[in-house]
Tab-separated table of C-alpha atoms in Angstrom:
chain	number	residue	atom	x	y	z
A	1	MET	CA	81.054	-96.085	-80.279
A	2	ASN	CA	78.608	-93.883	-82.155
A	3	THR	CA	78.869	-94.677	-86.125
A	4	VAL	CA	77.767	-92.846	-89.049
A	5	ARG	CA	77.159	-94.208	-92.624
A	6	HIS	CA	78.471	-92.366	-95.452
A	7	GLU	CA	75.862	-91.914	-98.051
A	8	LYS	CA	78.289	-92.484	-100.714
A	9	ASN	CA	80.331	-95.554	-99.930
A	10	GLU	CA	78.267	-97.116	-97.311
A	11	SER	CA	81.229	-97.455	-95.053
A	12	LEU	CA	80.813	-96.594	-91.474
A	13	VAL	CA	83.454	-94.558	-89.629
A	14	PRO	CA	83.655	-93.269	-86.146
A	15	ILE	CA	81.934	-90.049	-85.564
A	16	GLU	CA	84.818	-88.657	-83.879
A	17	ASP	CA	86.464	-88.644	-87.375
A	18	CYS	CA	83.868	-86.909	-88.841
A	19	MET	CA	83.261	-84.116	-86.309
A	20	SER	CA	86.025	-82.562	-84.568
A	21	ASN	CA	87.017	-79.603	-82.690
A	22	ASN	CA	88.686	-77.127	-84.690
A	23	THR	CA	89.643	-74.690	-82.299
A	24	ASN	CA	93.482	-75.097	-83.112
A	25	THR	CA	94.429	-73.404	-86.197
A	26	ALA	CA	97.330	-75.467	-86.970
A	27	THR	CA	94.942	-78.334	-87.854
A	28	PRO	CA	93.711	-78.241	-91.607
A	29	THR	CA	90.167	-78.709	-92.265
A	30	PRO	CA	89.894	-81.726	-93.927
A	31	PRO	CA	88.776	-81.520	-97.837
A	32	GLY	CA	84.982	-81.193	-98.446
A	33	ALA	CA	84.840	-80.409	-94.933
A	34	ILE	CA	83.661	-76.797	-93.515
A	35	THR	CA	84.263	-75.264	-90.083
A	36	VAL	CA	81.135	-73.524	-88.257
A	37	THR	CA	80.702	-72.129	-85.029
A	38	PHE	CA	77.977	-73.532	-82.785
A	39	LEU	CA	76.682	-71.277	-79.896
A	40	HIS	CA	75.325	-72.653	-76.619
A	41	PRO	CA	71.776	-72.399	-75.904
A	42	ARG	CA	72.150	-70.519	-72.799
A	43	GLY	CA	74.872	-68.226	-73.762
A	44	ALA	CA	77.724	-70.539	-72.060
A	45	GLY	CA	80.109	-70.443	-75.076
A	46	LYS	CA	80.894	-71.045	-78.445
A	47	ARG	CA	82.409	-74.290	-80.116
A	48	PRO	CA	84.125	-74.258	-83.920
A	49	ILE	CA	83.645	-77.598	-85.213
A	50	SER	CA	84.592	-79.120	-88.875
A	51	LEU	CA	81.930	-81.025	-90.020
A	52	ASN	CA	82.385	-83.330	-92.798
A	53	LYS	CA	79.483	-83.983	-95.541
A	54	ALA	CA	77.762	-87.058	-93.955
A	55	ILE	CA	77.411	-85.247	-90.610
A	56	THR	CA	73.442	-84.574	-90.067
A	57	GLY	CA	71.837	-82.366	-87.322
A	58	LYS	CA	71.145	-85.335	-85.204
A	59	MET	CA	74.734	-86.337	-85.189
A	60	ALA	CA	76.062	-82.717	-84.617
A	61	ILE	CA	73.790	-82.755	-81.609
A	62	GLU	CA	74.978	-86.186	-80.437
A	63	GLY	CA	78.443	-85.001	-81.042
A	64	LEU	CA	78.181	-81.989	-79.247
A	65	ILE	CA	77.023	-83.887	-76.170
A	66	GLN	CA	79.647	-86.482	-76.377
A	67	LYS	CA	82.068	-83.388	-76.344
A	68	ARG	CA	80.272	-82.100	-73.230
A	69	PHE	CA	79.295	-78.642	-74.931
A	70	ILE	CA	75.568	-79.553	-74.212
A	71	GLU	CA	74.113	-82.071	-71.955
A	72	ALA	CA	71.746	-84.646	-72.571
A	73	ARG	CA	68.471	-83.502	-71.352
A	74	PRO	CA	65.275	-85.704	-70.127
A	75	ASN	CA	62.059	-85.175	-72.266
A	76	SER	CA	63.468	-82.591	-74.654
A	77	GLY	CA	65.749	-81.749	-77.441
A	78	TYR	CA	67.747	-79.644	-79.265
A	79	ALA	CA	67.166	-77.813	-82.648
A	80	LEU	CA	69.933	-76.314	-84.789
A	81	VAL	CA	69.157	-72.742	-86.174
A	82	LEU	CA	70.978	-71.196	-89.056
A	83	GLN	CA	71.750	-67.821	-87.503
A	84	ARG	CA	72.211	-65.910	-91.047
A	85	THR	CA	68.732	-67.534	-92.072
A	86	LYS	CA	66.904	-67.899	-88.640
A	87	GLU	CA	65.814	-71.459	-90.124
A	88	GLU	CA	65.921	-74.529	-88.210
A	89	LEU	CA	68.380	-77.112	-89.976
A	90	PRO	CA	67.227	-80.648	-90.631
A	91	LEU	CA	68.218	-83.584	-87.998
A	92	GLU	CA	68.111	-86.433	-90.481
A	93	ARG	CA	69.855	-84.675	-93.568
A	94	SER	CA	73.352	-83.685	-94.141
A	95	LEU	CA	74.003	-79.924	-92.973
A	96	ILE	CA	76.111	-79.205	-95.600
A	97	GLU	CA	73.731	-80.282	-98.205
A	98	ALA	CA	71.220	-78.473	-96.574
A	99	GLY	CA	72.929	-74.909	-97.343
A	100	LEU	CA	75.344	-74.943	-94.396
A	101	GLU	CA	78.581	-72.854	-95.615
A	102	GLU	CA	82.057	-72.253	-93.991
A	103	GLY	CA	81.957	-69.870	-91.312
A	104	ASP	CA	78.295	-70.202	-90.583
A	105	VAL	CA	77.093	-69.730	-86.804
A	106	ILE	CA	74.480	-72.059	-85.768
A	107	ASN	CA	72.405	-71.602	-82.581
A	108	VAL	CA	71.822	-74.611	-80.913
A	109	THR	CA	68.433	-74.173	-79.220
A	110	ASP	CA	66.421	-75.933	-76.509
A	111	VAL	CA	63.032	-77.201	-77.461
A	112	SER	CA	61.117	-78.514	-74.596
A	113	ALA	CA	58.388	-80.766	-73.949
A	114	GLY	CA	57.679	-79.749	-70.349
A	115	ALA	CA	54.273	-78.222	-69.654
A	116	GLY	CA	54.508	-77.929	-65.923
A	117	ALA	CA	52.988	-81.372	-64.535
B	1	MET	CA	25.823	-59.467	-69.303
B	2	SER	CA	26.724	-55.899	-69.905
B	3	SER	CA	27.572	-55.192	-73.734
B	4	ASN	CA	30.849	-53.331	-72.588
B	5	LEU	CA	32.398	-56.391	-70.999
B	6	PHE	CA	34.566	-57.024	-73.808
B	7	ALA	CA	34.691	-53.626	-75.323
B	8	ARG	CA	39.000	-53.612	-74.890
B	9	GLU	CA	38.777	-57.094	-76.798
B	10	SER	CA	36.835	-55.608	-79.329
B	11	LEU	CA	39.519	-52.984	-80.051
B	12	ALA	CA	42.115	-55.730	-79.927
B	13	GLY	CA	40.386	-56.975	-83.356
B	14	ARG	CA	38.364	-59.867	-81.080
B	15	SER	CA	35.196	-61.196	-82.759
B	16	ARG	CA	32.585	-62.293	-80.222
B	17	THR	CA	31.184	-64.603	-82.697
B	18	ALA	CA	34.471	-66.319	-83.320
B	19	LEU	CA	35.412	-66.910	-79.906
B	20	SER	CA	31.619	-67.659	-78.356
B	21	SER	CA	31.821	-70.203	-81.031
B	22	GLY	CA	35.197	-71.330	-80.471
B	23	ILE	CA	36.127	-74.995	-79.300
B	24	VAL	CA	39.411	-75.616	-77.799
B	25	THR	CA	40.880	-78.847	-76.922
B	26	LEU	CA	43.707	-78.701	-74.197
B	27	VAL	CA	45.374	-81.834	-73.537
B	28	GLY	CA	47.281	-81.600	-70.014
B	29	ALA	CA	45.846	-79.759	-66.933
B	30	GLY	CA	49.110	-78.951	-65.270
B	31	ALA	CA	51.080	-75.392	-65.416
B	32	ALA	CA	50.480	-74.933	-69.006
B	33	GLY	CA	47.233	-76.334	-68.985
B	34	ASN	CA	45.927	-73.930	-66.062
B	35	ASN	CA	47.573	-70.703	-67.481
B	36	ILE	CA	46.159	-71.410	-71.052
B	37	ALA	CA	42.785	-72.173	-69.986
B	38	GLN	CA	42.554	-69.265	-67.615
B	39	THR	CA	43.115	-67.101	-70.422
B	40	LEU	CA	40.773	-68.739	-72.800
B	41	ALA	CA	37.934	-68.557	-70.010
B	42	LEU	CA	38.555	-64.785	-69.584
B	43	GLU	CA	38.403	-63.936	-73.201
B	44	GLY	CA	34.965	-65.789	-73.705
B	45	VAL	CA	36.212	-69.326	-75.743
B	46	GLY	CA	32.663	-70.975	-75.931
B	47	GLU	CA	33.969	-74.485	-75.421
B	48	LEU	CA	36.857	-76.176	-73.615
B	49	ARG	CA	37.579	-79.638	-73.666
B	50	ILE	CA	40.285	-80.735	-70.913
B	51	ILE	CA	41.883	-83.797	-70.926
B	52	ASP	CA	44.246	-85.337	-68.286
B	53	PHE	CA	44.494	-88.880	-66.439
B	54	ASP	CA	46.487	-87.563	-63.897
B	55	THR	CA	46.139	-86.164	-60.547
B	56	ILE	CA	47.136	-83.105	-58.655
B	57	GLU	CA	50.459	-83.254	-56.524
B	58	PRO	CA	51.690	-80.642	-54.069
B	59	SER	CA	54.211	-79.494	-56.418
B	60	ASN	CA	51.543	-78.516	-59.079
B	61	ALA	CA	50.154	-75.972	-56.597
B	62	THR	CA	52.578	-72.756	-57.438
B	63	ARG	CA	52.265	-73.164	-60.668
B	64	SER	CA	48.358	-73.992	-61.243
B	65	PRO	CA	46.316	-70.815	-60.664
B	66	LEU	CA	43.141	-72.660	-61.055
B	67	PHE	CA	43.439	-75.876	-58.251
B	68	PRO	CA	42.045	-74.465	-55.418
B	69	LYS	CA	44.129	-74.473	-52.444
B	70	LYS	CA	41.988	-76.221	-50.195
B	71	GLN	CA	41.824	-79.285	-52.851
B	72	VAL	CA	45.437	-79.713	-53.382
B	73	ALA	CA	46.038	-81.970	-50.393
B	74	GLU	CA	43.042	-84.361	-51.575
B	75	ALA	CA	44.558	-85.033	-55.047
B	76	PRO	CA	41.830	-84.963	-57.264
B	77	GLY	CA	41.850	-85.238	-60.999
B	78	LYS	CA	43.904	-82.740	-62.804
B	79	ALA	CA	41.377	-82.488	-65.534
B	80	GLU	CA	37.934	-82.213	-63.387
B	81	THR	CA	39.334	-79.845	-61.059
B	82	LEU	CA	40.541	-77.554	-64.099
B	83	ALA	CA	37.386	-77.722	-65.608
B	84	HIS	CA	35.350	-76.855	-62.769
B	85	SER	CA	37.433	-73.951	-62.010
B	86	VAL	CA	37.381	-72.931	-65.583
B	87	ALA	CA	33.505	-73.035	-65.818
B	88	ARG	CA	32.956	-70.828	-62.818
B	89	LEU	CA	35.864	-68.278	-64.324
B	90	SER	CA	34.231	-68.315	-68.026
B	91	TYR	CA	32.815	-65.149	-69.641
B	92	ALA	CA	31.681	-67.135	-72.573
B	93	GLU	CA	27.866	-66.407	-73.282
B	94	ARG	CA	27.308	-69.938	-72.948
B	95	PRO	CA	30.426	-71.745	-71.525
B	96	VAL	CA	30.590	-75.353	-72.169
B	97	VAL	CA	33.503	-77.029	-70.191
B	98	ARG	CA	33.917	-80.541	-70.537
B	99	TYR	CA	36.820	-83.129	-69.123
B	100	GLY	CA	38.221	-86.460	-69.441
B	101	ASN	CA	40.135	-88.028	-66.802
B	102	ALA	CA	41.757	-90.170	-69.246
B	103	LYS	CA	44.757	-91.276	-71.559
B	104	VAL	CA	44.006	-89.314	-74.648
B	105	GLU	CA	44.419	-92.334	-76.826
B	106	ASP	CA	41.826	-93.981	-75.437
B	107	LEU	CA	39.270	-90.966	-76.131
B	108	GLY	CA	40.078	-91.482	-79.808
B	109	LEU	CA	39.885	-88.787	-82.512
B	110	GLY	CA	36.282	-88.005	-81.674
B	111	ALA	CA	37.436	-86.210	-78.847
B	112	PHE	CA	38.847	-83.487	-81.057
B	113	VAL	CA	36.171	-83.161	-83.833
B	114	GLY	CA	34.580	-79.795	-83.875
B	115	SER	CA	38.062	-78.063	-82.438
B	116	GLY	CA	39.056	-74.949	-83.733
B	117	ALA	CA	42.784	-75.861	-81.703
B	118	ILE	CA	44.637	-78.323	-80.139
B	119	VAL	CA	46.831	-77.540	-77.474
B	120	PRO	CA	49.402	-80.227	-76.236
B	121	ALA	CA	50.133	-79.047	-73.134
B	122	VAL	CA	51.518	-82.502	-71.992
B	123	ASP	CA	55.378	-83.446	-70.616
B	124	SER	CA	55.225	-86.561	-73.016
B	125	LEU	CA	57.057	-86.519	-76.217
B	126	PRO	CA	55.088	-89.266	-77.509
B	127	VAL	CA	51.760	-87.570	-76.758
B	128	ARG	CA	53.052	-84.403	-78.328
B	129	ALA	CA	53.566	-86.648	-81.469
B	130	TYR	CA	50.396	-88.428	-81.149
B	131	LEU	CA	48.712	-85.120	-80.870
B	132	ALA	CA	50.391	-83.720	-83.634
B	133	ASP	CA	48.991	-86.706	-86.010
B	134	VAL	CA	45.742	-86.357	-84.806
B	135	ALA	CA	45.499	-82.482	-85.819
B	136	ARG	CA	47.108	-83.170	-88.955
B	137	LEU	CA	44.764	-85.915	-89.934
B	138	LEU	CA	41.863	-83.850	-88.892
B	139	GLY	CA	42.996	-80.770	-90.170
B	140	ILE	CA	43.012	-78.932	-86.840
B	141	PRO	CA	45.537	-76.471	-86.099
B	142	LEU	CA	48.187	-77.125	-83.440
B	143	VAL	CA	49.368	-74.569	-80.838
B	144	GLU	CA	52.286	-76.165	-78.931
B	145	ILE	CA	53.764	-74.976	-76.043
B	146	GLY	CA	57.006	-76.426	-73.952
B	147	PHE	CA	59.099	-75.188	-71.342
B	148	GLY	CA	61.690	-75.942	-68.905
B	149	PHE	CA	63.009	-73.166	-66.727
B	150	PRO	CA	64.267	-70.657	-67.883
B	151	VAL	CA	63.444	-71.283	-71.449
B	152	GLY	CA	60.390	-72.434	-73.703
B	153	GLN	CA	58.942	-72.279	-76.987
B	154	VAL	CA	55.595	-71.783	-78.577
B	155	SER	CA	54.684	-72.648	-82.200
B	156	VAL	CA	51.872	-73.133	-84.242
B	157	TYR	CA	50.692	-75.579	-87.411
B	158	LYS	CA	47.724	-74.536	-89.198
B	159	ASN	CA	47.180	-78.042	-90.506
B	160	GLU	CA	45.490	-76.813	-93.735
B	161	ALA	CA	47.555	-79.026	-95.999
B	162	ALA	CA	49.279	-82.428	-95.902
B	163	ASP	CA	52.637	-81.365	-97.109
B	164	GLU	CA	53.121	-78.310	-94.489
B	165	VAL	CA	55.716	-78.359	-91.853
B	166	CYS	CA	54.633	-80.533	-88.570
B	167	TRP	CA	55.272	-80.825	-85.162
B	168	ARG	CA	57.132	-83.967	-85.668
B	169	CYS	CA	59.191	-82.468	-88.470
B	170	ASN	CA	62.793	-82.409	-87.504
B	171	ARG	CA	61.781	-84.262	-83.903
B	172	ALA	CA	64.085	-87.157	-84.566
B	173	ASP	CA	64.830	-86.792	-80.523
B	174	ALA	CA	61.334	-87.451	-79.745
B	175	SER	CA	61.418	-90.837	-77.694
B	176	THR	CA	58.954	-93.428	-77.662
B	177	GLU	CA	58.739	-93.979	-73.927
B	178	ARG	CA	55.471	-93.414	-72.773
B	179	ALA	CA	54.697	-92.031	-69.141
B	180	SER	CA	52.837	-89.772	-67.260
B	181	CYS	CA	53.529	-86.074	-66.976
B	182	SER	CA	54.085	-86.191	-63.233
B	183	TRP	CA	56.518	-88.975	-63.846
B	184	TYR	CA	58.664	-86.610	-66.292
B	185	ALA	CA	58.342	-83.825	-64.126
B	186	ARG	CA	59.687	-85.754	-61.262
B	187	LYS	CA	62.378	-87.273	-63.483
B	188	MET	CA	63.293	-83.641	-64.164
B	189	ALA	CA	63.300	-82.648	-60.729
B	190	GLU	CA	65.581	-85.716	-59.461
B	191	ASP	CA	68.000	-84.795	-62.326
B	192	GLY	CA	68.391	-81.256	-60.901
B	193	LYS	CA	66.417	-79.480	-63.690
B	194	VAL	CA	63.435	-77.160	-62.865
B	195	PRO	CA	60.558	-78.013	-65.207
B	196	ALA	CA	58.648	-75.104	-64.577
B	197	THR	CA	57.906	-72.026	-62.649
B	198	GLN	CA	55.013	-69.760	-62.671
B	199	THR	CA	56.776	-66.919	-64.367
B	200	LEU	CA	57.598	-69.195	-67.337
B	201	ALA	CA	54.416	-70.873	-67.419
B	202	ALA	CA	52.405	-67.673	-67.598
B	203	ALA	CA	54.707	-66.150	-69.949
B	204	LEU	CA	54.554	-68.623	-72.669
B	205	SER	CA	50.850	-69.420	-71.542
B	206	ALA	CA	49.847	-66.109	-72.599
B	207	LEU	CA	51.575	-66.350	-76.019
B	208	ALA	CA	50.033	-69.766	-76.687
B	209	ALA	CA	46.355	-68.713	-75.490
B	210	GLU	CA	46.779	-65.958	-77.941
B	211	ALA	CA	47.926	-68.049	-81.029
B	212	VAL	CA	44.700	-70.149	-80.070
B	213	ILE	CA	42.703	-67.128	-80.242
B	214	GLN	CA	44.112	-65.946	-83.402
B	215	ALA	CA	43.424	-69.563	-84.904
B	216	LEU	CA	40.000	-69.105	-83.941
B	217	HIS	CA	39.619	-66.068	-85.933
B	218	GLY	CA	41.370	-67.797	-88.808
B	219	ARG	CA	44.584	-66.256	-88.218
B	220	PHE	CA	47.731	-67.932	-87.821
B	221	PRO	CA	50.907	-65.119	-87.572
B	222	LEU	CA	53.101	-67.585	-85.964
B	223	ALA	CA	52.366	-70.482	-88.462
B	224	GLY	CA	55.415	-72.339	-89.314
B	225	ARG	CA	57.771	-70.365	-86.753
B	226	ARG	CA	58.563	-71.185	-83.307
B	227	PHE	CA	59.023	-68.504	-80.753
B	228	HIS	CA	61.769	-69.180	-77.843
B	229	LEU	CA	62.009	-67.030	-74.939
B	230	ASN	CA	64.684	-67.240	-71.982
B	231	VAL	CA	62.364	-65.930	-68.959
B	232	GLU	CA	65.402	-65.039	-67.139
B	233	THR	CA	67.252	-63.124	-69.587
B	234	GLY	CA	64.650	-61.729	-71.795
B	235	ALA	CA	66.495	-62.987	-74.584
B	236	SER	CA	63.823	-64.180	-77.544
B	237	ASP	CA	64.168	-65.662	-81.027
B	238	LEU	CA	61.507	-66.310	-83.884
B	239	VAL	CA	62.731	-69.310	-86.173
B	240	THR	CA	61.431	-70.566	-89.221
B	241	VAL	CA	60.573	-74.377	-88.716
B	242	ARG	CA	61.041	-76.696	-92.373
B	243	ARG	CA	59.053	-79.443	-93.654
B	244	ASP	CA	61.178	-82.458	-93.035
B	245	PRO	CA	60.971	-84.549	-96.433
B	246	GLU	CA	61.726	-87.657	-93.872
B	247	CYS	CA	59.339	-86.973	-91.254
B	248	ALA	CA	58.058	-89.820	-89.519
B	249	GLY	CA	54.709	-87.818	-88.685
B	250	VAL	CA	51.346	-88.138	-90.787
B	251	HIS	CA	51.622	-86.071	-93.583
B	252	ARG	CA	48.024	-86.383	-94.885
B	253	LEU	CA	44.710	-84.963	-93.761
B	254	HIS	CA	40.758	-85.889	-94.361
B	255	GLU	CA	38.999	-82.577	-95.814
B	256	ALA	CA	35.861	-84.810	-95.438
B	257	ILE	CA	35.170	-87.191	-93.120
B	258	ALA	CA	31.769	-89.393	-93.959
B	259	PRO	CA	29.627	-90.582	-91.001
B	260	LEU	CA	29.507	-94.355	-90.230
B	261	PRO	CA	26.089	-95.006	-89.263
B	262	VAL	CA	27.425	-97.706	-86.752
B	263	THR	CA	28.580	-97.386	-82.865
B	264	VAL	CA	32.043	-98.538	-81.867
B	265	ASP	CA	30.196	-101.479	-80.157
B	266	ALA	CA	28.573	-102.770	-83.515
B	267	ALA	CA	29.294	-106.455	-84.354
B	268	LEU	CA	32.443	-106.179	-86.645
B	269	PRO	CA	30.417	-107.961	-89.408
B	270	GLU	CA	27.946	-105.111	-89.355
B	271	VAL	CA	30.773	-102.693	-89.507
B	272	PHE	CA	32.440	-104.363	-92.655
B	273	ALA	CA	28.838	-104.213	-94.460
B	274	ALA	CA	28.743	-100.532	-93.978
B	275	LEU	CA	32.211	-99.894	-94.853
B	276	LYS	CA	31.439	-102.050	-98.273
B	277	ALA	CA	29.091	-99.201	-99.230
B	278	MET	CA	32.286	-96.652	-99.263
B	279	ALA	CA	35.305	-98.809	-100.144
B	280	SER	CA	35.192	-102.357	-102.320
B	281	ASP	CA	37.785	-103.859	-99.975
B	282	PRO	CA	38.031	-102.112	-96.937
B	283	ALA	CA	40.668	-102.699	-94.178
B	284	VAL	CA	40.447	-100.802	-91.016
B	285	ARG	CA	43.769	-98.733	-90.070
B	286	LEU	CA	44.228	-99.012	-86.306
B	287	SER	CA	45.530	-95.981	-84.551
B	288	GLY	CA	48.407	-98.553	-82.931
B	289	LEU	CA	49.261	-102.126	-82.995
B	290	PHE	CA	46.821	-104.833	-82.044
B	291	VAL	CA	48.999	-107.559	-80.758
B	292	ARG	CA	47.512	-111.155	-81.099
B	293	GLU	CA	50.255	-113.017	-79.523
B	294	ALA	CA	53.638	-112.583	-78.406
B	295	PRO	CA	56.476	-114.576	-76.709
B	296	CYS	CA	56.262	-115.098	-72.887
B	297	ALA	CA	58.524	-113.369	-71.035
B	298	LEU	CA	60.076	-116.216	-69.057
B	299	CYS	CA	59.862	-118.906	-71.669
B	300	GLY	CA	59.603	-117.776	-75.067
B	301	SER	CA	56.400	-119.813	-75.748
B	302	CYS	CA	53.428	-118.185	-77.374
B	303	VAL	CA	50.916	-116.061	-75.518
B	304	ARG	CA	47.691	-115.237	-76.929
B	305	LEU	CA	46.971	-111.386	-76.091
B	306	ASN	CA	44.534	-110.044	-78.431
B	307	ALA	CA	44.698	-106.643	-77.075
B	308	PRO	CA	45.987	-103.067	-78.322
B	309	ALA	CA	49.685	-102.796	-77.623
B	310	ARG	CA	49.025	-99.753	-75.627
B	311	THR	CA	47.024	-101.446	-73.143
B	312	ILE	CA	49.595	-104.252	-72.732
B	313	ALA	CA	51.471	-102.608	-69.396
B	314	GLU	CA	53.388	-105.869	-68.552
B	315	PRO	CA	55.532	-108.102	-70.375
B	316	PRO	CA	53.126	-111.239	-71.426
B	317	ARG	CA	53.923	-114.198	-69.026
B	318	CYS	CA	52.205	-117.803	-69.893
B	319	SER	CA	50.127	-119.714	-67.547
B	320	ALA	CA	52.799	-122.420	-66.681
B	321	CYS	CA	56.377	-121.798	-67.872
B	322	VAL	CA	59.521	-123.872	-66.380
B	323	VAL	CA	61.757	-124.797	-69.077
B	324	PRO	CA	62.796	-122.390	-71.648
B	325	ALA	CA	61.408	-123.079	-74.798
B	326	SER	CA	63.622	-124.219	-77.886
B	327	THR	CA	62.424	-121.359	-80.043
B	328	VAL	CA	60.868	-118.323	-79.281
B	329	THR	CA	57.499	-117.095	-80.797
B	330	PRO	CA	57.569	-114.058	-82.934
B	331	ILE	CA	54.965	-111.324	-82.031
B	332	LEU	CA	52.130	-111.281	-84.238
B	333	ALA	CA	50.332	-107.988	-84.484
B	334	PHE	CA	48.177	-106.074	-86.612
B	335	SER	CA	48.311	-102.430	-88.199
B	336	THR	CA	45.159	-102.593	-90.256
B	337	ILE	CA	42.036	-105.035	-89.988
B	338	ALA	CA	40.516	-106.426	-92.819
B	339	GLU	CA	37.334	-108.573	-92.642
B	340	GLU	CA	39.413	-112.023	-92.756
B	341	ASP	CA	41.475	-110.944	-89.783
B	342	ALA	CA	38.182	-110.050	-87.766
B	343	ILE	CA	36.857	-113.303	-88.466
B	344	GLU	CA	40.310	-114.782	-87.611
B	345	LEU	CA	40.658	-112.865	-84.315
B	346	ALA	CA	37.303	-113.480	-83.379
B	347	LEU	CA	36.754	-110.050	-81.896
B	348	PRO	CA	33.296	-108.588	-80.760
B	349	ASN	CA	33.733	-105.079	-81.887
B	350	LEU	CA	35.680	-102.146	-83.159
B	351	ARG	CA	35.966	-101.349	-79.206
B	352	ALA	CA	37.893	-104.358	-78.609
B	353	LEU	CA	40.379	-103.336	-81.267
B	354	GLY	CA	40.849	-100.295	-79.082
B	355	PHE	CA	38.437	-97.551	-80.951
B	356	ALA	CA	36.360	-94.992	-78.825
B	357	PRO	CA	32.891	-94.205	-79.166
B	358	GLY	CA	32.524	-91.517	-82.069
B	359	THR	CA	35.930	-92.077	-82.996
B	360	VAL	CA	37.145	-91.122	-86.552
B	361	ILE	CA	38.612	-94.111	-88.533
B	362	GLU	CA	40.801	-94.566	-91.631
B	363	ILE	CA	39.577	-96.896	-94.157
B	364	GLU	CA	42.269	-98.452	-96.586
B	365	ASP	CA	40.597	-99.413	-99.890
B	366	ARG	CA	42.902	-102.286	-100.840
B	367	SER	CA	41.759	-102.591	-104.316
B	368	SER	CA	42.519	-98.978	-104.957
B	369	GLY	CA	44.845	-98.082	-102.333
B	370	ASN	CA	42.927	-95.030	-101.489
B	371	ILE	CA	42.567	-94.232	-97.918
B	372	SER	CA	39.411	-92.103	-96.802
B	373	ALA	CA	38.227	-91.434	-93.093
B	374	VAL	CA	34.559	-92.399	-91.467
B	375	LYS	CA	33.422	-91.162	-88.093
B	376	LEU	CA	31.534	-93.674	-85.793
B	377	ALA	CA	28.650	-92.807	-84.323
B	378	GLY	CA	28.810	-91.850	-80.732
B	379	GLU	CA	28.195	-88.608	-78.513
B	380	LEU	CA	30.821	-86.639	-76.630
B	381	GLY	CA	28.921	-87.373	-73.524
B	382	GLU	CA	30.400	-90.939	-73.932
B	383	LEU	CA	33.865	-89.465	-73.825
B	384	PHE	CA	33.494	-86.515	-71.538
B	385	THR	CA	31.900	-85.087	-68.622
B	386	THR	CA	30.248	-81.747	-69.521
B	387	ILE	CA	29.929	-78.764	-67.153
B	388	ASP	CA	27.088	-76.853	-68.855
B	389	LEU	CA	26.726	-73.649	-67.270
B	390	PRO	CA	23.534	-71.210	-67.840
B	391	PRO	CA	23.628	-68.650	-70.264
B	392	ALA	CA	25.973	-65.577	-69.038
B	393	SER	CA	22.989	-63.339	-69.875
B	394	THR	CA	21.600	-64.555	-66.642
B	395	MET	CA	24.873	-64.142	-64.451
B	396	THR	CA	24.979	-60.721	-62.610
B	397	VAL	CA	28.655	-59.024	-63.344
B	398	THR	CA	29.217	-55.515	-61.993
């Protein structure tokens, strides 16, 4: 099971507990968490997700792969782009600390290292 | 050559001086490399350096306009084949095309010195990371291109300052697995992914070539941003990339690189004597780890390797191992080499440490902590084969 490290209490918690689907409106967003929407890189849908402060960009991408929203791709990766600013979000830092706000929309973008060998 | 040859390009703000004196190093001679080289040759860029150690495969042909049809089946080297085609196509006033059928790390940093732009047109993420570091250290603009049908991107990094965003910023996904571009392409095909089509390669290569031409003019309209294109739907996006404070890349550059009057084959005492004129307690920073010893893959006992890590293809084996050892030897490797290390390792010269002729070496002064850079003596001819064509004025263009 993938784990994430909380910055403050250094405890390890399952990534599933930090990042959950929030499509069911009856499920309240946990305290300190925000709900944002990820858009598929090739227009194949969107996914509202509840994020807490510990989630980094890299964890979010891993979570989206685990939830089969996007697929693991050889020799390429993904970037997260905040739609309201057109700026890339950090992979190694907390998304909330990077300025993500409740209701934000994030484009998941393919970044390929292919050059046509 | 007719003075009207570049009339249209002049209207677009192209400077003949900037282009004919421009040097571009293109790493990777696949679909992106072909399409970018084709455009730069037509635009009259003065010197192209093309590096690729792979050979042509049949699947390359339909995305590589400069691989002659009749040669594809013979599986010649990609770099050599592309270089000869580019040389014939070039409209530079005196075109110089150099090629290296080699792994780019083996050519060292000297292969890039003088370049106005570096283009990583390779499938390998670790090689892209290496090139991003090289470009930053030498202060050379990097024009990046990558694609996997139907999407791709182009981004530009000016590399004018150490703390600017670099290609490695926010690329925590870059694996350390190294393989040839052909291997990556086959892996993608096996997984049902389309690595490239000519439409995608041509569209994005045109954008990358334009960014290179702008860079040769000292203009960087795309710097710090990444352009994304879906060639199937026409969707596009322009994204601002940001400096990652945790970036694992090289965020330092050397504005002045002093010549060191020794070659890569000079004895190490001679090298350190020359370095002491520049730093009181010099240590040579290696471009990768140098492994003195490592455990035998079977019995765990010590195997003396004395080789750069990148040249060690197989797990080490000792000459006679039957019983597993009670203790496993730790790996002993160096990232810097001081004079006492050189004596202990008993190495003959810098080449044995993995350096190439004419390369740029970082020197750490252990007494002050300062890092400087020196360039070894050496000629490009030791790294590249050069196709030097007659001046274009002797060519007939109708």
